[in-house]
mmCIF file of C-alpha atoms in Angstrom:
data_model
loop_
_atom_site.group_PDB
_atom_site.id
_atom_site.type_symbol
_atom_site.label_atom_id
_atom_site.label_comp_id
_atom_site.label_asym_id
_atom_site.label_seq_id
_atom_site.Cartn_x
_atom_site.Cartn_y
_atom_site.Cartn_z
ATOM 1 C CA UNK A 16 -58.454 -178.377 -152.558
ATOM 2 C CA UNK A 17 -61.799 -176.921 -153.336
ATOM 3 C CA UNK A 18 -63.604 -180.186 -152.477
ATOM 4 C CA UNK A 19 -67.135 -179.744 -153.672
ATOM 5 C CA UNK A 20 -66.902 -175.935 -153.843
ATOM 6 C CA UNK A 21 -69.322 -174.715 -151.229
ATOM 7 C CA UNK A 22 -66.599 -173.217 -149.268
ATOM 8 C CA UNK A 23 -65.662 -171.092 -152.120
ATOM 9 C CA UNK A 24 -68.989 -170.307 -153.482
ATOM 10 C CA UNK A 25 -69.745 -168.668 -150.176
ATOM 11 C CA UNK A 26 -66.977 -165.826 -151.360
ATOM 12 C CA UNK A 27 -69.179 -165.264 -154.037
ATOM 13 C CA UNK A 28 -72.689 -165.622 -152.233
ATOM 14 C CA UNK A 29 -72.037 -164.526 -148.873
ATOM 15 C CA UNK A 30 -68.412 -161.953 -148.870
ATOM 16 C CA UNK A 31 -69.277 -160.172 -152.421
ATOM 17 C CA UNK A 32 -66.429 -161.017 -154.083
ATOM 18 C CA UNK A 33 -65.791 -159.843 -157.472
ATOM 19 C CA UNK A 34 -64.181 -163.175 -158.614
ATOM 20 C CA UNK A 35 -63.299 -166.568 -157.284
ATOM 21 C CA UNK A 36 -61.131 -169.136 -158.752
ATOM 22 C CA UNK A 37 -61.849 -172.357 -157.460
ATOM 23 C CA UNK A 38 -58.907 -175.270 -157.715
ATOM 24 C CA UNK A 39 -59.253 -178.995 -157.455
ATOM 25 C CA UNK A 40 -57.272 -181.452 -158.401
ATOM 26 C CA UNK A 41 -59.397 -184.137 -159.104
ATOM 27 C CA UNK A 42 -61.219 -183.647 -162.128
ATOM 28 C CA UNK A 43 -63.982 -185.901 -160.965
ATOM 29 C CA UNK A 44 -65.189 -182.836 -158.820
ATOM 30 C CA UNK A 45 -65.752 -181.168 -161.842
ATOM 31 C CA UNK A 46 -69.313 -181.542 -162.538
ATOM 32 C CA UNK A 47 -70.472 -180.831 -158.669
ATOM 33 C CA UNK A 48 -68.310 -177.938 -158.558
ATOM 34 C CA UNK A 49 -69.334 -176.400 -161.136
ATOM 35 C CA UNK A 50 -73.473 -177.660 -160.181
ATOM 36 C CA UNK A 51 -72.829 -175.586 -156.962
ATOM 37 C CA UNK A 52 -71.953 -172.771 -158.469
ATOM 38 C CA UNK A 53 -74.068 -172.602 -161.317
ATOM 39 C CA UNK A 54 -77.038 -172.664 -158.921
ATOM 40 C CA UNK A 55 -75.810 -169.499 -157.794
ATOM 41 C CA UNK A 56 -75.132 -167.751 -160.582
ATOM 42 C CA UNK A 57 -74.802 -169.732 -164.957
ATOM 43 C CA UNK A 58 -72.114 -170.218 -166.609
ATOM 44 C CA UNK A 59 -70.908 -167.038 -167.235
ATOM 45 C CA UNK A 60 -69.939 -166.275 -171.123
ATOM 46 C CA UNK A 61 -66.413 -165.366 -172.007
ATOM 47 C CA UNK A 62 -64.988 -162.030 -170.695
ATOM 48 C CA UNK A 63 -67.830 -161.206 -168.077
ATOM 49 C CA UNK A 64 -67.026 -164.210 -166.055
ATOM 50 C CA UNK A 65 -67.490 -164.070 -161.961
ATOM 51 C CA UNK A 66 -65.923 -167.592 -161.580
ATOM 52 C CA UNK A 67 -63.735 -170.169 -162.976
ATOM 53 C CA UNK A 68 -63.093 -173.930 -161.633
ATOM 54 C CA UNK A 69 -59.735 -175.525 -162.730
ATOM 55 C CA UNK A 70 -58.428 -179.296 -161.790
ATOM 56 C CA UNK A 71 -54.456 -178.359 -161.293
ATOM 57 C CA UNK A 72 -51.962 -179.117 -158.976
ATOM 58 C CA UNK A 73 -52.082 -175.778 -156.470
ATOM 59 C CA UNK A 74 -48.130 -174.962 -157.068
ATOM 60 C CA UNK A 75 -48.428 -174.912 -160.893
ATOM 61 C CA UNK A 76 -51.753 -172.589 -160.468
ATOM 62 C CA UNK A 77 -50.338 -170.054 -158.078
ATOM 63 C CA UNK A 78 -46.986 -169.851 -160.024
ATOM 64 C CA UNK A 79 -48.836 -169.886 -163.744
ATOM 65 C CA UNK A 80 -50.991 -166.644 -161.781
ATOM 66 C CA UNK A 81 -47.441 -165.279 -160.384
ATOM 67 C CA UNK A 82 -45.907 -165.292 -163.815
ATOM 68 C CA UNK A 83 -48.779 -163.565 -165.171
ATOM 69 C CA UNK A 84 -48.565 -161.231 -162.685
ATOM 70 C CA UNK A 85 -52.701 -161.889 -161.561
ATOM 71 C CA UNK A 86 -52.354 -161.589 -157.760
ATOM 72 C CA UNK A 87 -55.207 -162.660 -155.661
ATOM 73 C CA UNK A 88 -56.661 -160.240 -152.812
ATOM 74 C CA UNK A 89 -57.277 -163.408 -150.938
ATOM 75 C CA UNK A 90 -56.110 -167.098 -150.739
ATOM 76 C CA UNK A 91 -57.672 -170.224 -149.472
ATOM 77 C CA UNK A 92 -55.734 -172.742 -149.218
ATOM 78 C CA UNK A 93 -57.303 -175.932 -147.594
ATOM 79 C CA UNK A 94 -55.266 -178.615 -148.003
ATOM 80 C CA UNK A 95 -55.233 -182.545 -146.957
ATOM 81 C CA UNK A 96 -52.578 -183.385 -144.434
ATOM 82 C CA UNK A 97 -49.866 -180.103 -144.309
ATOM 83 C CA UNK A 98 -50.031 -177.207 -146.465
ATOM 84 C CA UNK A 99 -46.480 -176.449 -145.865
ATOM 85 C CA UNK A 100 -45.322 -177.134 -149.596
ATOM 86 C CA UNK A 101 -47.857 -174.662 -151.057
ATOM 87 C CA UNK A 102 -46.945 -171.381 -148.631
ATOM 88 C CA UNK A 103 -44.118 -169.989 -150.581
ATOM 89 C CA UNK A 104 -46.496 -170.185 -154.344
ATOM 90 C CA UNK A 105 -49.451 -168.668 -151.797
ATOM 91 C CA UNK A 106 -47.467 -165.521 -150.759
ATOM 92 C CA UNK A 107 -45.859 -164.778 -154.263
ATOM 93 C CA UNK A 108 -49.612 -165.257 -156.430
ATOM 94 C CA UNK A 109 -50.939 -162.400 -153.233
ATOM 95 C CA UNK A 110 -51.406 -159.232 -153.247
ATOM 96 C CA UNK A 111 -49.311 -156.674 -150.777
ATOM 97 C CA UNK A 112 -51.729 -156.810 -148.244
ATOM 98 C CA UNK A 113 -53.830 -159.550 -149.056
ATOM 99 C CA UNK A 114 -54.854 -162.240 -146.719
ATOM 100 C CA UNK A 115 -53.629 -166.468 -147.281
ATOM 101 C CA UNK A 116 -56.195 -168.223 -145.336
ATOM 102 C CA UNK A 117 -54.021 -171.860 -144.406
ATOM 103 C CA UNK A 118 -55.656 -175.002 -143.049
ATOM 104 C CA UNK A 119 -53.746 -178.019 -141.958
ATOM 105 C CA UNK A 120 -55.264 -181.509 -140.677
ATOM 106 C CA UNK A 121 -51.543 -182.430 -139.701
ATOM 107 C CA UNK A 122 -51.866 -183.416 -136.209
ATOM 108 C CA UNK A 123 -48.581 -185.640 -136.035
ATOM 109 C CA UNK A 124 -46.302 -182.639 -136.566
ATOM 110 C CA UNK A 125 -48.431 -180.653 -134.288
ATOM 111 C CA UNK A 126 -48.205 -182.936 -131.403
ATOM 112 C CA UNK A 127 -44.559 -183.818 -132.028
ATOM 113 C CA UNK A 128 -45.080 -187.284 -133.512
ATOM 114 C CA UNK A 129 -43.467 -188.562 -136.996
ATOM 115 C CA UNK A 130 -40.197 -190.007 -136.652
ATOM 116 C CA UNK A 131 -37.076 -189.632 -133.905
ATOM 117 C CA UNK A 132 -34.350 -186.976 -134.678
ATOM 118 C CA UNK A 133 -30.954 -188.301 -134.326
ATOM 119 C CA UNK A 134 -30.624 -186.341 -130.799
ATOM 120 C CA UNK A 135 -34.003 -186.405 -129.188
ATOM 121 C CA UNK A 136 -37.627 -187.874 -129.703
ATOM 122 C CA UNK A 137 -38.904 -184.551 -131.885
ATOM 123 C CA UNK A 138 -41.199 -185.187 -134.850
ATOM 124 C CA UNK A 139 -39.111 -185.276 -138.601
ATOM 125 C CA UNK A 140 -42.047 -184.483 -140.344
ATOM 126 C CA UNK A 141 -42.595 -180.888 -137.970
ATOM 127 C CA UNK A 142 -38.936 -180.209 -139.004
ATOM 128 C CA UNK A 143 -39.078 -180.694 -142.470
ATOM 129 C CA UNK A 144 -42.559 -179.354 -143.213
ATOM 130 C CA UNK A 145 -41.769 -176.239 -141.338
ATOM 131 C CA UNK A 146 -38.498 -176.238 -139.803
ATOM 132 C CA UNK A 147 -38.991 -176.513 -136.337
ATOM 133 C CA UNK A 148 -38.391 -178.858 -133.631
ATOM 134 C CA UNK A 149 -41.801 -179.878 -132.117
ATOM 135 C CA UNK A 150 -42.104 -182.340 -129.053
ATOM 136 C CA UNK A 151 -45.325 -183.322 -127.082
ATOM 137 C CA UNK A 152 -46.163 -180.078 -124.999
ATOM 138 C CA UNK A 153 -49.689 -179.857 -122.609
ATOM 139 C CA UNK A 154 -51.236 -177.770 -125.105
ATOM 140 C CA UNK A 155 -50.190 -179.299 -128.516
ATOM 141 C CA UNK A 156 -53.261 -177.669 -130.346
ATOM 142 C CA UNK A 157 -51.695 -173.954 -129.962
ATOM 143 C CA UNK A 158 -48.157 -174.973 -130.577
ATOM 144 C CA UNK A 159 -49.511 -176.512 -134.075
ATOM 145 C CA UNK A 160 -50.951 -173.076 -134.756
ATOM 146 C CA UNK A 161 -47.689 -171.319 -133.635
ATOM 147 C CA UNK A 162 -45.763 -173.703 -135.787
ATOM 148 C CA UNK A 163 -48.041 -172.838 -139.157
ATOM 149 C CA UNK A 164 -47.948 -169.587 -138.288
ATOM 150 C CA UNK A 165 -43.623 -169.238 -137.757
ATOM 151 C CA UNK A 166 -43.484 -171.382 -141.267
ATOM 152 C CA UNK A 167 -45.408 -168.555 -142.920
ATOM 153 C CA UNK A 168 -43.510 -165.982 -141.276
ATOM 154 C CA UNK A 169 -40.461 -167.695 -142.286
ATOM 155 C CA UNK A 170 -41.514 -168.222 -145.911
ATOM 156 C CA UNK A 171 -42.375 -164.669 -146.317
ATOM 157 C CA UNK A 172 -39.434 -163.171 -144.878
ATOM 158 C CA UNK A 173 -37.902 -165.327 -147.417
ATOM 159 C CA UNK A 174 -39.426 -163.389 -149.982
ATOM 160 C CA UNK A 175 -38.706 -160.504 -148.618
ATOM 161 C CA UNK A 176 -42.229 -159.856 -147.064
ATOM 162 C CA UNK A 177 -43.825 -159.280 -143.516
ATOM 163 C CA UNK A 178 -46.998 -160.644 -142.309
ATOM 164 C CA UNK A 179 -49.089 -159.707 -139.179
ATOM 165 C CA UNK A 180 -51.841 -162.711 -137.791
ATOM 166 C CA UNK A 181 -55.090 -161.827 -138.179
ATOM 167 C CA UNK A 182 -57.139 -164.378 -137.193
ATOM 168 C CA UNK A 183 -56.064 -168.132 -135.715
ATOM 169 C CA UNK A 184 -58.583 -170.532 -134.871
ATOM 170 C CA UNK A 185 -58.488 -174.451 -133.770
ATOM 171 C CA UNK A 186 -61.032 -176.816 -134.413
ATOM 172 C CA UNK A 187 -61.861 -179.970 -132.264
ATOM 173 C CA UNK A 188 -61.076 -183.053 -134.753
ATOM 174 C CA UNK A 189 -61.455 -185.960 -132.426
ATOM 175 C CA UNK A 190 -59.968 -187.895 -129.288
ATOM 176 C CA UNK A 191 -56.388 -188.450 -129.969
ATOM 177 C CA UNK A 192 -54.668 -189.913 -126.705
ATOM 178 C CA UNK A 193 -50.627 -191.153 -126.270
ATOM 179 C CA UNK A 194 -48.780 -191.935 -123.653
ATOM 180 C CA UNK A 195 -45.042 -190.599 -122.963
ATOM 181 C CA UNK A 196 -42.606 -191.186 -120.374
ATOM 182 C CA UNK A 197 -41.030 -188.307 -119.062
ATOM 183 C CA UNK A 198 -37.984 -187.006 -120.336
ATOM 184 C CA UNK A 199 -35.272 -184.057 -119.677
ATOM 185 C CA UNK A 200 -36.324 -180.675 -120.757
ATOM 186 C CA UNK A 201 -35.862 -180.138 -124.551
ATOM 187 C CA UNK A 202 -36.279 -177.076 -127.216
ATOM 188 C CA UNK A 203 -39.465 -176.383 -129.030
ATOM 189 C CA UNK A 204 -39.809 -174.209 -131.977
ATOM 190 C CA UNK A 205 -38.832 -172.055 -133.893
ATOM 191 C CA UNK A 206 -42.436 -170.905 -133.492
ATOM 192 C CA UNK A 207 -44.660 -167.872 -133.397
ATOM 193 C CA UNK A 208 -45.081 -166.226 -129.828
ATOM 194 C CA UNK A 209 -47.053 -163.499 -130.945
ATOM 195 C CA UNK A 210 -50.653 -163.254 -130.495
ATOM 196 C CA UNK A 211 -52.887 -165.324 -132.584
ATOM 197 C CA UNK A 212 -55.147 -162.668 -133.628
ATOM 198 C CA UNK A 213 -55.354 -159.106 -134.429
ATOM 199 C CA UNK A 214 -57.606 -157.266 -131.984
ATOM 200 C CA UNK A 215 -59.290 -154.588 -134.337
ATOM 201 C CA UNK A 216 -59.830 -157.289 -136.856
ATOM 202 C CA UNK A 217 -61.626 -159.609 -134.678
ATOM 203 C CA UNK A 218 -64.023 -157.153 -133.409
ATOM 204 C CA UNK A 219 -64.464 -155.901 -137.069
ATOM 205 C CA UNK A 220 -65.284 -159.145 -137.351
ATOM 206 C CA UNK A 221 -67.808 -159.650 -134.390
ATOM 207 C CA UNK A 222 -69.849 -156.297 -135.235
ATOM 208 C CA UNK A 223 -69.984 -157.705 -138.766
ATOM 209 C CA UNK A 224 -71.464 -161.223 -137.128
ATOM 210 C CA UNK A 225 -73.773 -159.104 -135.276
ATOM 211 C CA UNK A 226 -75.042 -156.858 -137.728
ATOM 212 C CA UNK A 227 -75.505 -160.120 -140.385
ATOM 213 C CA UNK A 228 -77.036 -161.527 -137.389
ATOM 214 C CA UNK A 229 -74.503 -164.583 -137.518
ATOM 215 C CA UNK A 230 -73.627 -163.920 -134.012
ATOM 216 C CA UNK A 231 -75.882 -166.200 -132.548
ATOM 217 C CA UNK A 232 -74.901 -169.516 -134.859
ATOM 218 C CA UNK A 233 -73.386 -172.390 -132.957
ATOM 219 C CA UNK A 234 -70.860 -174.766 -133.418
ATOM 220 C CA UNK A 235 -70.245 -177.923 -130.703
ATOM 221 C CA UNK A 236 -71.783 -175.335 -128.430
ATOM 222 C CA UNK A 237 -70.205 -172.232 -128.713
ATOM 223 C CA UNK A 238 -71.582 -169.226 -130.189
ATOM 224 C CA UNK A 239 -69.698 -167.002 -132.877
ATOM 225 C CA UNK A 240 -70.026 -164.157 -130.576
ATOM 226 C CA UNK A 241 -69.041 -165.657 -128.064
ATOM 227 C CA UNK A 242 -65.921 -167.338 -129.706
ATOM 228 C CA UNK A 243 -64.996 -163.595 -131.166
ATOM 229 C CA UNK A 244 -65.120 -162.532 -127.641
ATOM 230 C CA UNK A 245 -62.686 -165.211 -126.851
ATOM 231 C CA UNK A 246 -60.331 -164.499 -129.110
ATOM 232 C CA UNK A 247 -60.411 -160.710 -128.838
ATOM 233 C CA UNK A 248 -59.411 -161.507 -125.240
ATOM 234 C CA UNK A 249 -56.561 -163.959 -126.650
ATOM 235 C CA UNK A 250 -55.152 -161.099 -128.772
ATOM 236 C CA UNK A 251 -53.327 -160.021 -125.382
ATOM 237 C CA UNK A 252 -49.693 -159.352 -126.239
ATOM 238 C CA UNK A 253 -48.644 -159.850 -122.700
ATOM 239 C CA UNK A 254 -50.122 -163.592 -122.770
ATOM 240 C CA UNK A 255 -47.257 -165.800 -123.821
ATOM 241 C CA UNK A 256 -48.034 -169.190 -125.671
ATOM 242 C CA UNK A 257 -49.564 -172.112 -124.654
ATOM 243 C CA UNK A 258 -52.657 -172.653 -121.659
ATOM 244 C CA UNK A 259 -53.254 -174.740 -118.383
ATOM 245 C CA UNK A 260 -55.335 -176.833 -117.804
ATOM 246 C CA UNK A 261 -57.417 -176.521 -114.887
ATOM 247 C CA UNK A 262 -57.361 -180.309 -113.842
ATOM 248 C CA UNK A 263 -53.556 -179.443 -113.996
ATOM 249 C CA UNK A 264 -53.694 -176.633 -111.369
ATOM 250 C CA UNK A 265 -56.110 -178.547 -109.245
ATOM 251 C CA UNK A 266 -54.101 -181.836 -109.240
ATOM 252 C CA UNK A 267 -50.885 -179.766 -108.302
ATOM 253 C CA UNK A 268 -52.809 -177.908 -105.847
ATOM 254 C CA UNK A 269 -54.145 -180.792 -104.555
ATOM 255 C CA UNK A 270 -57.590 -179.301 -104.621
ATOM 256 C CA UNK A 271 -60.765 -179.163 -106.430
ATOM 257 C CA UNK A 272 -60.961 -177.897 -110.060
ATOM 258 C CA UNK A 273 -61.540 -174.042 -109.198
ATOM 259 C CA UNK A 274 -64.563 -172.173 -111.667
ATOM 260 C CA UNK A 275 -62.863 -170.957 -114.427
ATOM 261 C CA UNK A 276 -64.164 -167.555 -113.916
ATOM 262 C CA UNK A 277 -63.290 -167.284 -110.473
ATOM 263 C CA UNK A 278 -59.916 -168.215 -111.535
ATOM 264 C CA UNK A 279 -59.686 -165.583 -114.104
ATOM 265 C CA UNK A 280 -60.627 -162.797 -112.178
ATOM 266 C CA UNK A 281 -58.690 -163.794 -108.915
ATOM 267 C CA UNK A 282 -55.674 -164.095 -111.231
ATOM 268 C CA UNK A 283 -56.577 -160.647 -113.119
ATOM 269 C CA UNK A 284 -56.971 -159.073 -109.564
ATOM 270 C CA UNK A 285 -53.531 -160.273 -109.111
ATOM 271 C CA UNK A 286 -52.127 -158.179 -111.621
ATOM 272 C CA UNK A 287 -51.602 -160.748 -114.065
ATOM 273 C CA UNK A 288 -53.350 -160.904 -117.635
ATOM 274 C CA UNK A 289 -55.269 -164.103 -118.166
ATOM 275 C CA UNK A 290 -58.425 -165.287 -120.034
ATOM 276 C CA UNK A 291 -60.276 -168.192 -121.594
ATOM 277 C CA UNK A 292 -58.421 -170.300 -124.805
ATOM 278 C CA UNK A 293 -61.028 -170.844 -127.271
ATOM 279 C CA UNK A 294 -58.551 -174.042 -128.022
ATOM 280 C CA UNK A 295 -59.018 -176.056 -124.600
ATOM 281 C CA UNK A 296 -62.430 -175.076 -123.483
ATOM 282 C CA UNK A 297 -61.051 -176.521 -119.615
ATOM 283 C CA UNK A 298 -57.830 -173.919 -119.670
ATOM 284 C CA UNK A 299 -56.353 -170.761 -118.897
ATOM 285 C CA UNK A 300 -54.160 -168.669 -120.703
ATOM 286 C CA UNK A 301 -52.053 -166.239 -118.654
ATOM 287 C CA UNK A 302 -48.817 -164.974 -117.961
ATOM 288 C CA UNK A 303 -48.828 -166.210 -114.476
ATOM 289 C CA UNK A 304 -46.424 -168.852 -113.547
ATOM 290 C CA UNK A 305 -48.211 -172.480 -112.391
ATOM 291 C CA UNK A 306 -46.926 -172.019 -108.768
ATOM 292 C CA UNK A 307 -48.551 -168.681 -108.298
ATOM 293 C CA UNK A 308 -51.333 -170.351 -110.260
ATOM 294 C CA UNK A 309 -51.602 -173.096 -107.715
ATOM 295 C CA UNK A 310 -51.120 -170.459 -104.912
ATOM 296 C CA UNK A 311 -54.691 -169.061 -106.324
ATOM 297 C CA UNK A 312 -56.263 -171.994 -106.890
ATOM 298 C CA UNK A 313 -55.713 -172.709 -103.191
ATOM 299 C CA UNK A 314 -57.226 -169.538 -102.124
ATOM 300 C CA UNK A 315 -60.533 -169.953 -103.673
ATOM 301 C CA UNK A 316 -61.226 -173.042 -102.381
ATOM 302 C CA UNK A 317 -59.840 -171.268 -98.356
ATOM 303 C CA UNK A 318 -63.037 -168.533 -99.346
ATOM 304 C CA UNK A 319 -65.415 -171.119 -100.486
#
């Protein structure tokens, strides 16, 4: 999972850590894995080692650490595809209180693609990855986070455990494009409809960018501070899931895309809660229905 290692030489280098085990498991890694990290700190000798780089399967590792009772503070677990079928070995090799960082690249359960149920189109591979019930929604990039993140919640309550959200992020991976013909109405989910982040963490976070003076880096255009900000505005409880697009509203509306700003604040000064998604750059997220949304939309273009 490690690939070539940088990502988890950077606990070492960057975060301070005390010790990182590093698992791939192709053993043809081995000799750039262990290149990286030697260039950051030799081989250690035996008994005053830092880090360690292993080629197993990431089930056996995190049960083999489980049985030994060596729990992890933190766990990274960036997969190919889902994840799903390592979350249960994650949360029992963890600390109480730790953190499992999960990646997935598994946009066809996300978006509700991978097979027909017997009942409805839904996607098989959503339902038995994670147990829900996912179908093509407007915003399919949040309901794949709230689907990762109700499998974990699931899989922990399982063991008898709780976890709180700290930090959910979506990255842009390509055009991906299908059409659907419409259908009756149909449930989504079980999902998580909490908020995606925690608040205090993510401005922990933000001073920390600032202070290391990371705040400024860029990714397809957006600052770290100024996807923090987003998110610490995200961490709204009253904001329920999902976004709309503003090409949505202003097709409905039958007017011109309104500024997202504008929109924002008329909507805030409306009483409602509403801000930016930091997952469709073009979209609101609020918890005011589309027809008052449209209502608004209209407005601003009457005082423009």
């Amino acid at each position: 999972m490690c690939g070539s290692g940088v990502r988890a030489l950077r606990y070492l280098a960057q975060a301070g850590a005390d010790f990182v085990w590093a698992n791939d498991a192709s053993d043809a890694l081995h000799p750039v894995i262990v290149g990286n990290f030697s260039r950051f700190e030799p081989v250690p000798p035996e008994g005053q080692r830092r880090w360690v780089v292993s080629h197993l399967d990431a089930t056996r590792l995190l049960a083999e650490r489980y049985l030994r009772r060596e729990y992890f503070d933190v766990i990274d677990v960036d997969s190919f595809g889902s994840e799903a079928e390592y979350i249960r070995a994650a949360f029992l090799a963890l600390k109480i209180g730790g953190l499992l960082y999960l990646t997935s690249t598994d946009w066809r359960s996300a978006r509700g693609y991978g097979g027909k149920c017997h009942i409805t189109f839904c996607s098989l591979s959503s339902l038995s990855s994670y147990g829900a019930y996912i179908r093509p929604v407007p915003y399919p990039n949040e309901i794949g986070l709230r689907m990762l993140l109700g499998g974990a919640a699931r899989e922990a309550a399982m063991l008898g455990f709780h976890i709180e959200p700290v930090f959910s992020y979506y990255a842009y991976h390509g055009p991906i494009f299908r059409a659907m013909d419409a259908t009756s109405i149909t449930v989504v989910g079980p999902l998580w409809t909490g908020p995606l982040h925690d608040r205090s963490s993510i401005t922990e976070m933000l001073n920390l960018a600032v202070e290391w003076g990371w705040a400024h880096t860029s990714e397809n255009g957006v600052t770290l501070e100024k996807l923090l900000g987003t998110m610490i505005e995200e961490s709204d409880p009253r904001l329920p899931p999902g976004y709309i697009r503003l090409d949505e509203i202003a097709s409905r509306a039958k007017v011109n895309s309104p500024p997202l700003g504008t929109l924002i604040h008329s909507l805030q000064k409306e009483g409602y809660a509403a801000c930016r998604s930091h997952i469709g750059a073009n979209a609101v997220k609020t918890n005011c229905p589309i027809s008052s949304c449209i209502v608004v939309a209209r407005e601003i273009r009457n005082l423009r």
